[in-house]
Amino acid sequence: MRVINTIHSLRAYINSIREQRYTVGLVPTMGAFHEGHLALMRRSLENGDCTVVSLFVNPTQFGPKEDLEKYPRDFNRDSQLAADFGVHALFAPTASEMYPEGFQTHISLPKIRSRYEGEIRPGHFDGVAAVCAKLFNLVQPQRAYFGQKDYQQLVLIQRMVCDLNFSMEIVPVPTVREPDGLAMSSRNAYLSPEERAVAPRLYLALRQAAEMAEQGEHKSAAIEEQAVHFLAEEPLIKVDYIKVADAEMLEPADLGDRPAVILGAIRIGSTRLIDNILLK
Ligand code: PAF
């Protein structure tokens, strides 16, 4: 596996891959690899793509009071895992390589950025959009792989790729879960054993909400209320939101003929967890 730290070397590497007519798959990550990341890499490798994983803890998507400093980082472990997995190249730039002095371009998707996660984390999705646009320009992949666990991020990226005419496909990859249902996330590492024990309640609440919908409840308010109530029974959990939305545009919606998603975010101690369930 090639480890690449500069944009100059990345461009040279991508040019050589293109000359050999390989397709390129990009897996954007912030490191701290778990089974969720490996599922993205597996999907890219199975598609036969020359697989470039980016490892960059992007400072512009963290708010001033968020966990940028304490975000888990273990470059040696991650690069060993990626190499053992068969990844072709790991792009791990510094922040000054990605954002040199004078950088000021801003990408904003006003509707998506202001709802749900965006309401609680102002500016977060602008940071995600800008870094992904840069990665797409640099790597020029045929496909980029994103986890469905960060559903709002996935919709944002799909919208941006469509709006800005990036010539590539966004491949959604299903959420990987622990045996008790907790969605895999780098932030799970922050949970104490006591907090970890109650964390699967988020997925349980979403499952119950999905069952309510399957049994014919159409009113999103009723579904959301019951899930919030179930979560609030656990004193360690603070609910940020449970919302039913249309799965394509993420507009709040009652259930009808269109695909829908139930999005949830909670806090356990100082750790935020998000998850979602798609309704057919
Ligand atoms: O999902 C993530 O890990 C990040 O938001 C991403 C897509 C790598 C952008 O920094």
mmCIF file of N, CA, C and O and ligand atoms in Angstrom, residues 28-31 37 54 56 58 61 71 124 127-128 131-132 135 146 150 153 157, ligand 1:
data_model
loop_
_atom_site.group_PDB
_atom_site.id
_atom_site.type_symbol
_atom_site.label_atom_id
_atom_site.label_comp_id
_atom_site.label_asym_id
_atom_site.label_seq_id
_atom_site.Cartn_x
_atom_site.Cartn_y
_atom_site.Cartn_z
ATOM 1 N N PRO A 28 -13.573 8.034 1.874
ATOM 2 C CA PRO A 28 -13.136 9.144 2.737
ATOM 3 C C PRO A 28 -13.358 8.766 4.209
ATOM 4 O O PRO A 28 -14.438 8.308 4.580
ATOM 5 N N THR A 29 -12.341 8.957 5.043
ATOM 6 C CA THR A 29 -12.475 8.624 6.470
ATOM 7 C C THR A 29 -11.731 9.663 7.321
ATOM 8 O O THR A 29 -10.912 10.426 6.817
ATOM 9 N N MET A 30 -12.018 9.584 8.619
ATOM 10 C CA MET A 30 -11.239 10.362 9.577
ATOM 11 C C MET A 30 -10.437 9.395 10.468
ATOM 12 O O MET A 30 -10.027 9.761 11.575
ATOM 13 N N GLY A 31 -10.237 8.177 9.989
ATOM 14 C CA GLY A 31 -9.410 7.224 10.738
ATOM 15 C C GLY A 31 -10.159 6.576 11.884
ATOM 16 O O GLY A 31 -11.392 6.561 11.903
ATOM 17 N N HIS A 37 -15.794 1.114 8.659
ATOM 18 C CA HIS A 37 -14.846 1.578 7.634
ATOM 19 C C HIS A 37 -14.425 0.404 6.743
ATOM 20 O O HIS A 37 -14.296 0.547 5.527
ATOM 21 N N SER A 54 -8.868 7.951 2.186
ATOM 22 C CA SER A 54 -8.298 9.179 2.750
ATOM 23 C C SER A 54 -8.468 9.136 4.263
ATOM 24 O O SER A 54 -9.496 8.668 4.769
ATOM 25 N N PHE A 56 -8.124 11.762 7.216
ATOM 26 C CA PHE A 56 -7.898 13.167 7.521
ATOM 27 C C PHE A 56 -8.954 13.614 8.528
ATOM 28 O O PHE A 56 -10.153 13.594 8.211
ATOM 29 N N ASN A 58 -10.770 16.179 9.675
ATOM 30 C CA ASN A 58 -10.999 17.472 9.025
ATOM 31 C C ASN A 58 -11.415 18.544 10.039
ATOM 32 O O ASN A 58 -12.557 18.520 10.526
ATOM 33 N N GLN A 61 -14.940 20.661 10.058
ATOM 34 C CA GLN A 61 -16.276 20.124 10.337
ATOM 35 C C GLN A 61 -16.541 19.972 11.831
ATOM 36 O O GLN A 61 -17.565 19.432 12.230
ATOM 37 N N TYR A 71 -10.452 13.575 19.340
ATOM 38 C CA TYR A 71 -10.904 12.584 18.357
ATOM 39 C C TYR A 71 -9.846 11.477 18.238
ATOM 40 O O TYR A 71 -8.659 11.773 18.108
ATOM 41 N N HIS A 124 -21.071 22.355 10.556
ATOM 42 C CA HIS A 124 -20.511 21.003 10.374
ATOM 43 C C HIS A 124 -20.582 20.553 8.911
ATOM 44 O O HIS A 124 -19.587 20.124 8.324
ATOM 45 N N GLY A 127 -18.235 22.155 6.392
ATOM 46 C CA GLY A 127 -16.896 21.562 6.464
ATOM 47 C C GLY A 127 -16.829 20.223 5.743
ATOM 48 O O GLY A 127 -15.868 19.940 5.021
ATOM 49 N N VAL A 128 -17.876 19.405 5.923
ATOM 50 C CA VAL A 128 -17.907 18.094 5.260
ATOM 51 C C VAL A 128 -17.962 18.281 3.744
ATOM 52 O O VAL A 128 -17.234 17.626 2.983
ATOM 53 N N VAL A 131 -14.529 19.553 2.281
ATOM 54 C CA VAL A 131 -13.437 18.570 2.266
ATOM 55 C C VAL A 131 -13.736 17.459 1.257
ATOM 56 O O VAL A 131 -12.828 16.981 0.560
ATOM 57 N N CYS A 132 -15.006 17.066 1.163
ATOM 58 C CA CYS A 132 -15.331 16.005 0.197
ATOM 59 C C CYS A 132 -15.168 16.521 -1.232
ATOM 60 O O CYS A 132 -14.653 15.801 -2.100
ATOM 61 N N LEU A 135 -11.554 16.337 -1.956
ATOM 62 C CA LEU A 135 -11.107 14.949 -2.160
ATOM 63 C C LEU A 135 -11.579 14.419 -3.512
ATOM 64 O O LEU A 135 -10.833 13.730 -4.216
ATOM 65 N N PHE A 146 -19.819 5.787 1.024
ATOM 66 C CA PHE A 146 -20.222 6.462 2.259
ATOM 67 C C PHE A 146 -21.167 5.566 3.055
ATOM 68 O O PHE A 146 -22.036 4.905 2.472
ATOM 69 N N ASP A 150 -24.293 7.697 8.722
ATOM 70 C CA ASP A 150 -24.351 9.163 8.681
ATOM 71 C C ASP A 150 -25.277 9.550 7.528
ATOM 72 O O ASP A 150 -24.828 10.021 6.480
ATOM 73 N N GLN A 153 -25.361 13.102 6.116
ATOM 74 C CA GLN A 153 -24.123 13.356 5.365
ATOM 75 C C GLN A 153 -24.209 12.714 3.974
ATOM 76 O O GLN A 153 -23.825 13.322 2.970
ATOM 77 N N ILE A 157 -23.973 14.732 0.449
ATOM 78 C CA ILE A 157 -22.941 14.459 -0.561
ATOM 79 C C ILE A 157 -23.593 14.113 -1.905
ATOM 80 O O ILE A 157 -23.149 14.578 -2.963
HETATM 81 O O1 PAF B 1 -17.797 10.563 7.805
HETATM 82 C C1 PAF B 1 -16.646 10.990 7.997
HETATM 83 O O2 PAF B 1 -15.779 10.297 8.537
HETATM 84 C C2 PAF B 1 -16.298 12.414 7.567
HETATM 85 O O3 PAF B 1 -17.377 13.263 7.740
HETATM 86 C C3 PAF B 1 -15.753 12.494 6.128
HETATM 87 C C4 PAF B 1 -16.802 12.064 5.123
HETATM 88 C C5 PAF B 1 -14.527 11.627 5.991
HETATM 89 C C6 PAF B 1 -15.363 13.935 5.802
HETATM 90 O O4 PAF B 1 -14.369 14.400 6.636
#
